[in-house]
Amino acid sequence: MRHFAIVGSGPAGFYVTEALTKAYGDQARIDILDRYAVPYGLIRFGVAPDHQSLKAVSKRYDKVAETAGVRFVGNVAVGVDVAMEDLTSLYDAVILATGAPYDRKLGIPGEELRGVIGSAEFVGWYNGHPDFADLDPPLDGAAAAVIGNGNVALDCARILAKTGAEFGGSDIVSHAFEALGKAATKVITILGRRGPHQIAMTPKELGELGHLEEASPVVDPADFPPRAADEALEPGQRKSITILREFAAKPVDSAKPKRMVFDFFAKPLRIEGDGKAERIIVERTRLDEDGRAVGTGETYAVPASLVISAIGYSTPPLAGVPYDDEHGHYLNDHGQIGDGLYCVGWARRGPTGTIGTNRPDGYEVAEQVAAALPSGSEGGKAGGEGLDALLREKGVEATSFDDWRTIEQAEEAQARPGSPREKFVRPHEWMKVLGR
Ligand code: NAP
C-alpha cells in the first residue's frame, strides 16, 4: 500500500488523483487536502460565474472524490494547520497542486491607491472567495480599466459590462450581483502593452463581447498590421484576430450605453489620483524585432477610478519548498521538486493553459510517482490515519466530501431565482451548515 497527499483540490489536484487511482488501483490511499471546507479551487473561485459549462467539469472530479481509497480532507491549511514536514513524514509522496492564486504586481507608482486591484481579488470577490468578500471595489465611477490582454482581462471586463439579466443561470454571489447592478461604469478600457496579434484571448471568450446587451466593443482599425500578416498566425489566434477585425469594422452601436475600448500598444507607466485611482498614465509602444513592447515616449491619460490588473498570477511559497522567484512557481524538474515531493498544474508550470491542460500534466507526474514507487510496493507510512491523529491532536476539524455535499445542498436550497446556487462565502458559514 502507498499513501499520497495531494495539496489543493482544484483541477490539477483532481487530475493527478485520477491518474494515481488508475496507476495504483486498490494499492493506494489518496488524501486530497484543501485549506477550505469546499473543494474545486479554481473551478469554484476562478472560473467566471457566467461560464457554467466550464464549471460542469467538477462533476468529473466528484467521481474521483468518490473513488474507493480517495478522501477529500477539507479545512486543513498546509503550512498553518499541518507543516510540510508532517506530510512528508506521513505520506510516501506529497503532490502540491496549490495553483497560482496570487496576483502578479504591476510594479508601477500608484499601484497602492484605492481602486487599484488585482484580478485575483476582483474575480475572487464576484466568485465568493472568502479572502475577498469584503473587497468592495469602487463601482461609482463612469470609467474603469483592465490591464492585460489575456482571458482573465476579458472575464473581468465582461463581468463589469453585463446587466443583471445577463447573469441569469450564473452563480455570481449576491454581494457582487447587487453591487454590479448599481455600478455607474460606462467605459471599460482594456489596456494591452502590445498589439492585436499578441493578444492571449481565445476566440470563444472574445466573441462573447459582440453579444452583450448594453456594451459595445470598440477597436481601432489602425492598430492592425496588414491583413496578409494574419496568415502566419496559428489557427486559434487567427480566429481571435478575425473577431477583433470584425469589431473594428463595425460602427459602434449607439443604442448601447457602455463601451469596451481596446487600447493596444499602451503600457501603463503610473496610476494617479488624490488618494484613489483617477487615471492611468500610459506610454504608446511599438514592437521591436523580437516582438517586445518598447516605449515611444508619447504618453497620455486614461481615466479610471477602478483599475484591475489582469497580468498573471503566482503560486504561494511554502516553507521548506524551493521556489522559482522569476516564474512564480515551485522549482521543479518535470514536476519533481525532491524525493517524494512533486507539483502539478500552475504550481508546476505557471499560470498558463486551459483547465484541460492540467489533465496530461497530472498524468505525467503520476507516471513519475508510479515509476519511483511501483504499485504493490510498501513504504510503511502512516498515511491518512496518521494525519487524522495529528489533526485530532491539534484540534483541527477536517471536513469530508460528504460534508461538502451537505454544504452544496444548502447552497442550492438558498439560490435566488435563475441561479444554480447562492454560495456561502465565509468559512464560518460552511461550518455552520455542518452544525459545527
Ligand atoms: P495570460 O493569458 O498570461 O495574459 C496575461 C496578459 O497580461 C498578457 O496580455 C500580458 O501581455 C499582460 N501583461 C503581463 N505583464 C504585464 C505588464 N507588466 N503590463 C501590462 N500587461 C502585462 O494570463 P491570464 O489572462 O491571467 O490567464 C491565465 C490562464 O488562464 C491563461 O492560460 C488563460 O487562457 C486561462 N484562462 C482561460 C479562460 C477560459 O478559457 N475561458 C478564462 C480565464 C483564464 P504580454 O503578452 O505582452 O506579456
Tab-separated table of C-alpha atoms and ligand atoms in Angstrom:
chain	number	residue	atom	x	y	z
A	1	MET	CA	0.000	0.000	0.000
A	2	ARG	CA	1.188	3.516	-0.827
A	3	HIS	CA	-0.079	6.735	0.739
A	4	PHE	CA	-0.320	10.004	-1.157
A	5	ALA	CA	-1.245	13.522	-0.103
A	6	ILE	CA	-2.409	15.974	-2.748
A	7	VAL	CA	-2.330	19.570	-1.544
A	8	GLY	CA	-5.104	21.501	-3.288
A	9	SER	CA	-8.445	20.351	-4.681
A	10	GLY	CA	-8.579	22.340	-7.908
A	11	PRO	CA	-8.340	20.820	-11.404
A	12	ALA	CA	-4.641	19.931	-11.084
A	13	GLY	CA	-5.237	18.136	-7.780
A	14	PHE	CA	-8.142	16.127	-9.129
A	15	TYR	CA	-6.439	15.137	-12.395
A	16	VAL	CA	-3.336	13.845	-10.658
A	17	THR	CA	-5.546	11.965	-8.186
A	18	GLU	CA	-7.480	10.418	-11.074
A	19	ALA	CA	-4.196	9.359	-12.671
A	20	LEU	CA	-2.919	7.851	-9.412
A	21	THR	CA	-6.124	5.840	-8.908
A	22	LYS	CA	-5.617	4.408	-12.408
A	23	ALA	CA	-1.946	3.642	-11.815
A	24	TYR	CA	-2.387	2.059	-8.367
A	25	GLY	CA	-5.926	0.647	-8.264
A	26	ASP	CA	-6.566	-0.535	-4.701
A	27	GLN	CA	-2.866	-0.245	-3.848
A	28	ALA	CA	-3.034	3.422	-2.897
A	29	ARG	CA	-4.760	5.657	-0.381
A	30	ILE	CA	-5.009	9.250	-1.508
A	31	ASP	CA	-5.932	12.262	0.615
A	32	ILE	CA	-6.798	15.497	-1.202
A	33	LEU	CA	-6.243	18.327	1.254
A	34	ASP	CA	-7.690	21.790	0.913
A	35	ARG	CA	-7.483	24.824	3.168
A	36	TYR	CA	-11.220	25.315	2.620
A	37	ALA	CA	-14.151	23.099	3.549
A	38	VAL	CA	-15.284	23.294	-0.073
A	39	PRO	CA	-13.440	21.656	-2.975
A	40	TYR	CA	-12.593	22.555	-6.604
A	41	GLY	CA	-10.271	25.569	-6.153
A	42	LEU	CA	-10.146	27.450	-9.456
A	43	ILE	CA	-13.444	25.942	-10.622
A	44	ARG	CA	-15.317	27.459	-7.693
A	45	PHE	CA	-13.278	30.610	-7.136
A	46	GLY	CA	-11.696	31.419	-10.510
A	47	VAL	CA	-13.826	30.331	-13.474
A	48	ALA	CA	-16.291	33.077	-14.386
A	49	PRO	CA	-19.764	32.604	-12.866
A	50	ASP	CA	-21.382	33.074	-16.282
A	51	HIS	CA	-19.308	30.197	-17.704
A	52	GLN	CA	-21.274	27.374	-16.111
A	53	SER	CA	-20.388	24.909	-18.868
A	54	LEU	CA	-16.717	25.163	-17.805
A	55	LYS	CA	-17.681	24.710	-14.154
A	56	ALA	CA	-19.530	21.492	-15.028
A	57	VAL	CA	-16.157	19.704	-15.130
A	58	SER	CA	-16.478	19.414	-11.336
A	59	LYS	CA	-18.903	16.518	-11.939
A	60	ARG	CA	-15.945	14.557	-13.247
A	61	TYR	CA	-13.975	15.467	-10.121
A	62	ASP	CA	-16.862	14.216	-7.970
A	63	LYS	CA	-16.366	10.752	-9.452
A	64	VAL	CA	-12.706	10.904	-8.486
A	65	ALA	CA	-13.537	12.046	-4.952
A	66	GLU	CA	-15.953	9.119	-4.614
A	67	THR	CA	-13.430	6.516	-5.788
A	68	ALA	CA	-12.525	3.910	-3.145
A	69	GLY	CA	-9.270	4.861	-1.416
A	70	VAL	CA	-9.679	8.611	-2.103
A	71	ARG	CA	-10.654	11.135	0.596
A	72	PHE	CA	-11.284	14.862	0.496
A	73	VAL	CA	-9.823	16.392	3.654
A	74	GLY	CA	-11.063	19.987	3.788
A	75	ASN	CA	-10.459	22.806	6.242
A	76	VAL	CA	-6.782	21.891	6.631
A	77	ALA	CA	-4.261	24.563	5.655
A	78	VAL	CA	-0.811	23.192	4.892
A	79	GLY	CA	1.801	25.472	6.416
A	80	VAL	CA	-0.693	26.553	9.103
A	81	ASP	CA	-2.599	23.552	10.494
A	82	VAL	CA	-0.017	20.998	9.401
A	83	ALA	CA	3.581	21.514	8.320
A	84	MET	CA	5.081	20.246	5.079
A	85	GLU	CA	7.392	18.031	7.170
A	86	ASP	CA	4.315	16.435	8.783
A	87	LEU	CA	3.017	15.490	5.364
A	88	THR	CA	6.323	14.226	4.008
A	89	SER	CA	6.757	12.003	7.047
A	90	LEU	CA	3.181	10.660	6.892
A	91	TYR	CA	2.901	10.005	3.153
A	92	ASP	CA	5.033	8.210	0.543
A	93	ALA	CA	4.650	11.192	-1.771
A	94	VAL	CA	3.222	14.682	-1.442
A	95	ILE	CA	1.994	16.430	-4.577
A	96	LEU	CA	1.482	20.184	-4.451
A	97	ALA	CA	-1.491	21.309	-6.530
A	98	THR	CA	-1.828	24.717	-4.945
A	99	GLY	CA	-2.432	26.629	-8.179
A	100	ALA	CA	-1.403	30.249	-8.588
A	101	PRO	CA	-3.813	32.359	-6.561
A	102	TYR	CA	-1.606	35.445	-6.037
A	103	ASP	CA	-1.721	38.475	-8.323
A	104	ARG	CA	1.485	39.463	-10.057
A	105	LYS	CA	2.282	43.071	-9.288
A	106	LEU	CA	2.465	45.810	-11.928
A	107	GLY	CA	5.401	47.387	-10.137
A	108	ILE	CA	4.440	50.930	-11.108
A	109	PRO	CA	3.817	54.013	-8.947
A	110	GLY	CA	0.235	54.420	-7.751
A	111	GLU	CA	-0.435	50.675	-7.535
A	112	GLU	CA	-1.252	51.136	-3.832
A	113	LEU	CA	-4.040	53.678	-4.473
A	114	ARG	CA	-7.596	52.771	-3.527
A	115	GLY	CA	-9.408	51.436	-6.566
A	116	VAL	CA	-6.372	49.558	-7.934
A	117	ILE	CA	-6.912	45.828	-7.514
A	118	GLY	CA	-5.592	42.605	-8.937
A	119	SER	CA	-7.738	40.266	-10.998
A	120	ALA	CA	-7.432	37.520	-8.355
A	121	GLU	CA	-9.083	39.912	-5.900
A	122	PHE	CA	-11.814	41.025	-8.289
A	123	VAL	CA	-12.505	37.504	-9.587
A	124	GLY	CA	-12.440	36.179	-6.008
A	125	TRP	CA	-14.896	38.891	-4.974
A	126	TYR	CA	-17.532	38.025	-7.574
A	127	ASN	CA	-16.956	34.291	-7.123
A	128	GLY	CA	-17.356	34.224	-3.343
A	129	HIS	CA	-13.737	33.661	-2.291
A	130	PRO	CA	-13.588	34.210	1.478
A	131	ASP	CA	-10.427	36.350	1.286
A	132	PHE	CA	-12.110	38.896	-0.986
A	133	ALA	CA	-15.693	39.020	0.274
A	134	ASP	CA	-15.054	42.484	1.735
A	135	LEU	CA	-13.189	43.887	-1.285
A	136	ASP	CA	-15.896	46.443	-2.077
A	137	PRO	CA	-14.414	47.582	-5.431
A	138	PRO	CA	-15.305	51.192	-6.274
A	139	LEU	CA	-18.004	50.960	-8.939
A	140	ASP	CA	-19.328	54.507	-8.645
A	141	GLY	CA	-17.164	55.955	-11.437
A	142	ALA	CA	-18.022	56.013	-15.141
A	143	ALA	CA	-14.566	54.799	-16.218
A	144	ALA	CA	-12.816	51.541	-15.401
A	145	ALA	CA	-9.703	49.985	-16.892
A	146	VAL	CA	-8.431	46.433	-17.106
A	147	ILE	CA	-4.707	45.950	-17.689
A	148	GLY	CA	-3.710	42.855	-19.652
A	149	ASN	CA	-4.746	41.128	-22.856
A	150	GLY	CA	-5.483	37.617	-21.626
A	151	ASN	CA	-8.707	35.722	-20.929
A	152	VAL	CA	-8.795	36.877	-17.321
A	153	ALA	CA	-8.835	40.510	-18.510
A	154	LEU	CA	-11.772	39.567	-20.731
A	155	ASP	CA	-13.572	37.882	-17.830
A	156	CYS	CA	-13.184	40.986	-15.650
A	157	ALA	CA	-14.280	43.375	-18.406
A	158	ARG	CA	-17.284	41.231	-19.342
A	159	ILE	CA	-18.469	40.896	-15.744
A	160	LEU	CA	-18.216	44.691	-15.363
A	161	ALA	CA	-20.255	45.194	-18.536
A	162	LYS	CA	-23.085	42.712	-18.003
A	163	THR	CA	-26.619	43.582	-16.951
A	164	GLY	CA	-28.442	41.780	-14.135
A	165	ALA	CA	-30.463	39.794	-16.685
A	166	GLU	CA	-27.236	38.596	-18.327
A	167	PHE	CA	-26.252	36.921	-15.047
A	168	GLY	CA	-29.258	34.588	-15.325
A	169	GLY	CA	-28.083	30.992	-14.913
A	170	SER	CA	-24.779	32.102	-13.371
A	171	ASP	CA	-23.639	31.501	-9.814
A	172	ILE	CA	-22.353	35.022	-9.189
A	173	VAL	CA	-22.605	35.728	-5.452
A	174	SER	CA	-25.284	38.145	-4.256
A	175	HIS	CA	-22.917	40.790	-2.881
A	176	ALA	CA	-21.315	41.161	-6.338
A	177	PHE	CA	-24.583	40.821	-8.250
A	178	GLU	CA	-26.130	43.656	-6.246
A	179	ALA	CA	-23.069	45.927	-6.363
A	180	LEU	CA	-22.628	45.437	-10.123
A	181	GLY	CA	-26.331	46.143	-10.634
A	182	LYS	CA	-25.808	49.605	-9.128
A	183	ALA	CA	-22.481	50.286	-10.880
A	184	ALA	CA	-22.053	53.513	-12.838
A	185	THR	CA	-19.463	52.017	-15.230
A	186	LYS	CA	-19.876	53.222	-18.798
A	187	VAL	CA	-16.427	52.859	-20.348
A	188	ILE	CA	-14.133	49.897	-19.737
A	189	THR	CA	-10.712	50.326	-21.311
A	190	ILE	CA	-8.724	47.140	-21.879
A	191	LEU	CA	-5.049	48.071	-21.997
A	192	GLY	CA	-2.613	45.873	-23.905
A	193	ARG	CA	1.060	46.711	-23.925
A	194	ARG	CA	1.420	45.006	-27.314
A	195	GLY	CA	-0.849	44.730	-30.369
A	196	PRO	CA	-3.820	42.698	-31.647
A	197	HIS	CA	-1.556	39.910	-32.959
A	198	GLN	CA	-0.056	39.438	-29.490
A	199	ILE	CA	-3.287	39.011	-27.504
A	200	ALA	CA	-3.705	35.938	-25.303
A	201	MET	CA	-7.504	35.908	-25.678
A	202	THR	CA	-9.283	32.899	-27.145
A	203	PRO	CA	-11.971	33.190	-29.847
A	204	LYS	CA	-14.971	31.986	-27.838
A	205	GLU	CA	-14.266	34.383	-24.994
A	206	LEU	CA	-13.567	37.288	-27.345
A	207	GLY	CA	-16.675	36.555	-29.425
A	208	GLU	CA	-18.891	36.947	-26.355
A	209	LEU	CA	-18.155	40.673	-26.309
A	210	GLY	CA	-20.041	41.059	-29.577
A	211	HIS	CA	-23.298	39.904	-27.958
A	212	LEU	CA	-23.549	41.926	-24.772
A	213	GLU	CA	-26.870	43.628	-24.056
A	214	GLU	CA	-25.529	47.041	-23.105
A	215	ALA	CA	-21.871	47.115	-24.109
A	216	SER	CA	-20.283	47.512	-27.490
A	217	PRO	CA	-16.620	46.654	-28.245
A	218	VAL	CA	-14.519	49.452	-29.741
A	219	VAL	CA	-11.350	48.586	-31.666
A	220	ASP	CA	-9.229	50.994	-33.705
A	221	PRO	CA	-8.636	49.606	-37.254
A	222	ALA	CA	-5.324	51.474	-37.337
A	223	ASP	CA	-3.880	49.108	-34.709
A	224	PHE	CA	-3.804	46.114	-37.076
A	225	PRO	CA	-0.968	45.051	-39.338
A	226	PRO	CA	-1.908	44.411	-42.992
A	227	ARG	CA	-4.471	41.603	-43.246
A	228	ALA	CA	-1.995	39.324	-45.061
A	229	ALA	CA	0.019	39.118	-41.844
A	230	ASP	CA	-2.836	37.129	-40.239
A	231	GLU	CA	-1.940	34.151	-42.451
A	232	ALA	CA	1.169	33.432	-40.391
A	233	LEU	CA	-0.817	33.097	-37.156
A	234	GLU	CA	-1.781	29.722	-35.742
A	235	PRO	CA	-5.475	28.985	-36.456
A	236	GLY	CA	-6.895	29.795	-32.988
A	237	GLN	CA	-5.069	33.105	-32.853
A	238	ARG	CA	-6.142	33.905	-36.418
A	239	LYS	CA	-9.769	33.369	-35.365
A	240	SER	CA	-9.340	35.758	-32.448
A	241	ILE	CA	-7.844	38.408	-34.714
A	242	THR	CA	-10.672	37.934	-37.205
A	243	ILE	CA	-13.158	38.655	-34.401
A	244	LEU	CA	-11.196	41.747	-33.382
A	245	ARG	CA	-11.157	42.909	-37.010
A	246	GLU	CA	-14.944	42.461	-37.130
A	247	PHE	CA	-15.311	44.609	-34.022
A	248	ALA	CA	-13.093	47.237	-35.630
A	249	ALA	CA	-15.122	47.225	-38.847
A	250	LYS	CA	-18.496	47.665	-37.129
A	251	PRO	CA	-19.794	51.113	-36.269
A	252	VAL	CA	-20.200	51.486	-32.509
A	253	ASP	CA	-23.758	50.577	-31.525
A	254	SER	CA	-25.188	53.870	-30.266
A	255	ALA	CA	-28.169	52.083	-28.717
A	256	LYS	CA	-25.815	50.514	-26.182
A	257	PRO	CA	-24.764	52.809	-23.327
A	258	LYS	CA	-21.497	51.071	-22.425
A	259	ARG	CA	-18.216	50.868	-24.326
A	260	MET	CA	-15.467	48.306	-24.069
A	261	VAL	CA	-12.462	50.024	-25.599
A	262	PHE	CA	-9.417	48.007	-26.686
A	263	ASP	CA	-6.398	50.247	-26.270
A	264	PHE	CA	-3.436	48.463	-27.846
A	265	PHE	CA	0.246	49.449	-27.733
A	266	ALA	CA	-0.438	51.068	-24.354
A	267	LYS	CA	1.953	50.431	-21.492
A	268	PRO	CA	0.911	51.657	-18.028
A	269	LEU	CA	3.570	53.932	-16.522
A	270	ARG	CA	1.827	55.049	-13.320
A	271	ILE	CA	-1.571	55.422	-11.736
A	272	GLU	CA	-2.506	58.870	-10.473
A	273	GLY	CA	-5.196	60.295	-8.232
A	274	ASP	CA	-5.908	62.074	-4.994
A	275	GLY	CA	-5.852	59.179	-2.503
A	276	LYS	CA	-7.656	56.980	-5.017
A	277	ALA	CA	-7.215	55.984	-8.635
A	278	GLU	CA	-8.386	58.584	-11.105
A	279	ARG	CA	-6.304	57.942	-14.215
A	280	ILE	CA	-3.596	55.727	-15.663
A	281	ILE	CA	-0.723	57.384	-17.446
A	282	VAL	CA	0.223	55.150	-20.340
A	283	GLU	CA	3.002	55.246	-22.868
A	284	ARG	CA	2.401	54.444	-26.501
A	285	THR	CA	4.546	51.475	-27.542
A	286	ARG	CA	5.753	49.847	-30.699
A	287	LEU	CA	7.058	46.328	-31.178
A	288	ASP	CA	10.776	45.707	-31.520
A	289	GLU	CA	12.063	42.969	-33.830
A	290	ASP	CA	11.704	40.371	-31.056
A	291	GLY	CA	8.051	41.319	-30.598
A	292	ARG	CA	8.627	43.146	-27.305
A	293	ALA	CA	6.846	46.369	-26.409
A	294	VAL	CA	9.157	49.375	-26.371
A	295	GLY	CA	8.048	52.835	-25.292
A	296	THR	CA	7.849	55.594	-27.900
A	297	GLY	CA	7.958	58.437	-25.358
A	298	GLU	CA	4.401	59.533	-26.216
A	299	THR	CA	2.186	59.453	-23.111
A	300	TYR	CA	-1.471	60.122	-22.395
A	301	ALA	CA	-4.003	59.628	-19.609
A	302	VAL	CA	-6.752	57.012	-19.484
A	303	PRO	CA	-9.424	57.948	-16.912
A	304	ALA	CA	-10.234	55.119	-14.482
A	305	SER	CA	-11.486	55.079	-10.901
A	306	LEU	CA	-11.328	51.292	-10.918
A	307	VAL	CA	-8.135	49.699	-12.246
A	308	ILE	CA	-7.945	45.902	-12.450
A	309	SER	CA	-4.569	44.425	-13.319
A	310	ALA	CA	-5.002	41.061	-15.023
A	311	ILE	CA	-1.370	40.369	-15.831
A	312	GLY	CA	-0.915	36.853	-14.454
A	313	TYR	CA	-0.580	35.012	-11.184
A	314	SER	CA	1.949	33.308	-8.935
A	315	THR	CA	1.979	30.298	-6.620
A	316	PRO	CA	2.114	30.757	-2.834
A	317	PRO	CA	5.559	29.933	-1.456
A	318	LEU	CA	5.552	27.180	1.189
A	319	ALA	CA	8.163	26.971	3.949
A	320	GLY	CA	10.719	24.337	3.058
A	321	VAL	CA	9.764	24.090	-0.630
A	322	PRO	CA	12.237	25.543	-3.170
A	323	TYR	CA	10.685	28.371	-5.165
A	324	ASP	CA	11.384	29.836	-8.591
A	325	ASP	CA	11.116	33.575	-7.924
A	326	GLU	CA	11.435	34.529	-11.560
A	327	HIS	CA	8.491	32.433	-12.747
A	328	GLY	CA	6.410	32.408	-9.556
A	329	HIS	CA	6.060	28.650	-9.031
A	330	TYR	CA	7.876	25.820	-7.227
A	331	LEU	CA	11.305	24.894	-8.523
A	332	ASN	CA	10.870	21.521	-10.171
A	333	ASP	CA	12.196	19.173	-12.775
A	334	HIS	CA	9.238	17.931	-14.842
A	335	GLY	CA	7.088	18.110	-11.717
A	336	GLN	CA	9.582	16.647	-9.267
A	337	ILE	CA	10.684	19.004	-6.518
A	338	GLY	CA	12.633	16.481	-4.475
A	339	ASP	CA	12.476	12.980	-3.073
A	340	GLY	CA	8.772	12.164	-2.574
A	341	LEU	CA	7.766	15.751	-3.327
A	342	TYR	CA	6.090	16.784	-6.582
A	343	CYS	CA	3.980	19.582	-8.027
A	344	VAL	CA	1.351	19.733	-10.747
A	345	GLY	CA	-0.645	22.302	-12.694
A	346	TRP	CA	0.012	26.006	-12.294
A	347	ALA	CA	2.155	25.313	-9.200
A	348	ARG	CA	4.434	23.354	-11.543
A	349	ARG	CA	4.481	25.309	-14.795
A	350	GLY	CA	2.960	28.718	-14.048
A	351	PRO	CA	-0.471	30.159	-14.820
A	352	THR	CA	-0.982	29.117	-18.436
A	353	GLY	CA	-3.296	26.836	-20.346
A	354	THR	CA	-6.891	25.759	-20.007
A	355	ILE	CA	-8.400	23.587	-17.285
A	356	GLY	CA	-7.904	20.584	-19.582
A	357	THR	CA	-4.151	21.258	-19.835
A	358	ASN	CA	-3.893	20.013	-16.258
A	359	ARG	CA	-5.008	16.526	-17.248
A	360	PRO	CA	-1.913	15.419	-19.209
A	361	ASP	CA	0.162	17.351	-16.682
A	362	GLY	CA	-1.322	15.319	-13.803
A	363	TYR	CA	-0.941	12.029	-15.684
A	364	GLU	CA	2.706	12.772	-16.427
A	365	VAL	CA	3.501	13.443	-12.789
A	366	ALA	CA	1.529	10.378	-11.643
A	367	GLU	CA	3.612	8.299	-14.064
A	368	GLN	CA	6.795	9.585	-12.448
A	369	VAL	CA	5.448	8.803	-8.988
A	370	ALA	CA	4.488	5.299	-10.091
A	371	ALA	CA	7.954	4.746	-11.577
A	372	ALA	CA	9.618	5.792	-8.313
A	373	LEU	CA	7.193	3.889	-6.062
A	374	PRO	CA	5.931	0.874	-8.031
A	375	SER	CA	2.399	-0.302	-7.340
A	376	GLY	CA	2.429	-3.215	-4.922
A	377	SER	CA	5.453	-1.910	-3.007
A	378	GLU	CA	5.297	-0.801	0.633
A	379	GLY	CA	6.534	2.365	2.297
A	380	GLY	CA	5.333	1.701	5.822
A	381	LYS	CA	3.922	5.216	6.124
A	382	ALA	CA	1.011	6.079	8.424
A	383	GLY	CA	-0.924	7.930	5.684
A	384	GLY	CA	-4.445	9.207	6.382
A	385	GLU	CA	-4.700	7.533	9.782
A	386	GLY	CA	-1.595	9.379	10.865
A	387	LEU	CA	-2.994	12.641	9.517
A	388	ASP	CA	-6.281	12.136	11.373
A	389	ALA	CA	-4.390	11.528	14.628
A	390	LEU	CA	-2.308	14.666	14.063
A	391	LEU	CA	-5.367	16.789	13.306
A	392	ARG	CA	-7.124	15.491	16.441
A	393	GLU	CA	-4.064	16.341	18.486
A	394	LYS	CA	-4.008	19.860	17.021
A	395	GLY	CA	-7.770	20.345	17.371
A	396	VAL	CA	-8.242	20.880	13.618
A	397	GLU	CA	-11.743	19.967	12.417
A	398	ALA	CA	-11.343	18.498	8.951
A	399	THR	CA	-14.292	18.209	6.594
A	400	SER	CA	-15.114	15.295	4.298
A	401	PHE	CA	-16.586	15.059	0.802
A	402	ASP	CA	-19.958	14.168	2.403
A	403	ASP	CA	-19.689	17.419	4.352
A	404	TRP	CA	-19.169	19.247	1.059
A	405	ARG	CA	-22.323	17.573	-0.309
A	406	THR	CA	-24.225	18.922	2.698
A	407	ILE	CA	-22.873	22.433	2.045
A	408	GLU	CA	-23.626	22.119	-1.676
A	409	GLN	CA	-27.244	21.144	-0.991
A	410	ALA	CA	-27.647	24.059	1.393
A	411	GLU	CA	-26.202	26.411	-1.261
A	412	GLU	CA	-28.579	25.100	-3.876
A	413	ALA	CA	-31.518	25.392	-1.491
A	414	GLN	CA	-30.969	29.106	-0.961
A	415	ALA	CA	-30.234	30.049	-4.607
A	416	ARG	CA	-32.009	33.141	-5.903
A	417	PRO	CA	-34.281	32.620	-8.939
A	418	GLY	CA	-32.322	31.819	-12.094
A	419	SER	CA	-29.087	30.959	-10.302
A	420	PRO	CA	-27.900	27.403	-9.600
A	421	ARG	CA	-26.746	28.288	-6.085
A	422	GLU	CA	-26.049	31.042	-3.643
A	423	LYS	CA	-22.563	30.373	-2.335
A	424	PHE	CA	-21.720	30.597	1.302
A	425	VAL	CA	-18.769	32.925	1.320
A	426	ARG	CA	-17.150	32.692	4.733
A	427	PRO	CA	-15.589	29.639	6.365
A	428	HIS	CA	-17.767	30.012	9.481
A	429	GLU	CA	-20.862	29.813	7.235
A	430	TRP	CA	-19.671	26.479	5.838
A	431	MET	CA	-19.096	25.131	9.338
A	432	LYS	CA	-22.487	26.439	10.480
A	433	VAL	CA	-24.207	24.437	7.738
A	434	LEU	CA	-22.400	21.396	9.149
A	435	GLY	CA	-23.608	22.254	12.647
A	436	ARG	CA	-20.072	22.842	13.926
B	1	NAP	P1	-2.239	35.438	-19.687
B	1	NAP	O1	-3.027	34.697	-20.693
B	1	NAP	O2	-0.836	35.065	-19.468
B	1	NAP	O3	-2.323	37.006	-20.052
B	1	NAP	C1	-1.633	37.951	-19.305
B	1	NAP	C2	-1.672	39.278	-20.045
B	1	NAP	O4	-1.070	40.256	-19.216
B	1	NAP	C3	-0.886	39.288	-21.358
B	1	NAP	O5	-1.623	40.003	-22.315
B	1	NAP	C4	0.405	40.029	-20.991
B	1	NAP	O6	0.954	40.752	-22.058
B	1	NAP	C5	-0.140	41.001	-19.982
B	1	NAP	N1	0.893	41.524	-19.092
B	1	NAP	C6	1.779	40.841	-18.334
B	1	NAP	N2	2.545	41.672	-17.626
B	1	NAP	C7	2.154	42.919	-17.937
B	1	NAP	C8	2.537	44.208	-17.530
B	1	NAP	N3	3.534	44.380	-16.636
B	1	NAP	N4	1.914	45.297	-18.055
B	1	NAP	C9	0.924	45.134	-18.949
B	1	NAP	N5	0.481	43.933	-19.387
B	1	NAP	C10	1.094	42.842	-18.885
B	1	NAP	O7	-2.893	35.346	-18.222
B	1	NAP	P2	-4.392	35.354	-17.710
B	1	NAP	O8	-5.284	36.194	-18.514
B	1	NAP	O9	-4.237	35.610	-16.255
B	1	NAP	O10	-4.857	33.842	-17.896
B	1	NAP	C11	-4.191	32.760	-17.248
B	1	NAP	C12	-4.541	31.451	-17.956
B	1	NAP	O11	-5.896	31.095	-17.673
B	1	NAP	C13	-4.423	31.561	-19.454
B	1	NAP	O12	-3.905	30.379	-19.976
B	1	NAP	C14	-5.852	31.767	-19.882
B	1	NAP	O13	-6.138	31.391	-21.208
B	1	NAP	C15	-6.587	30.893	-18.887
B	1	NAP	N6	-7.982	31.326	-18.772
B	1	NAP	C16	-8.887	30.728	-19.580
B	1	NAP	C17	-10.218	31.138	-19.549
B	1	NAP	C18	-11.207	30.486	-20.462
B	1	NAP	O14	-10.854	29.548	-21.155
B	1	NAP	N7	-12.429	30.940	-20.520
B	1	NAP	C19	-10.618	32.146	-18.691
B	1	NAP	C20	-9.665	32.744	-17.870
B	1	NAP	C21	-8.338	32.312	-17.921
B	1	NAP	P3	2.252	40.234	-22.846
B	1	NAP	O15	1.757	39.183	-23.783
B	1	NAP	O16	2.780	41.443	-23.509
B	1	NAP	O17	3.205	39.668	-21.795
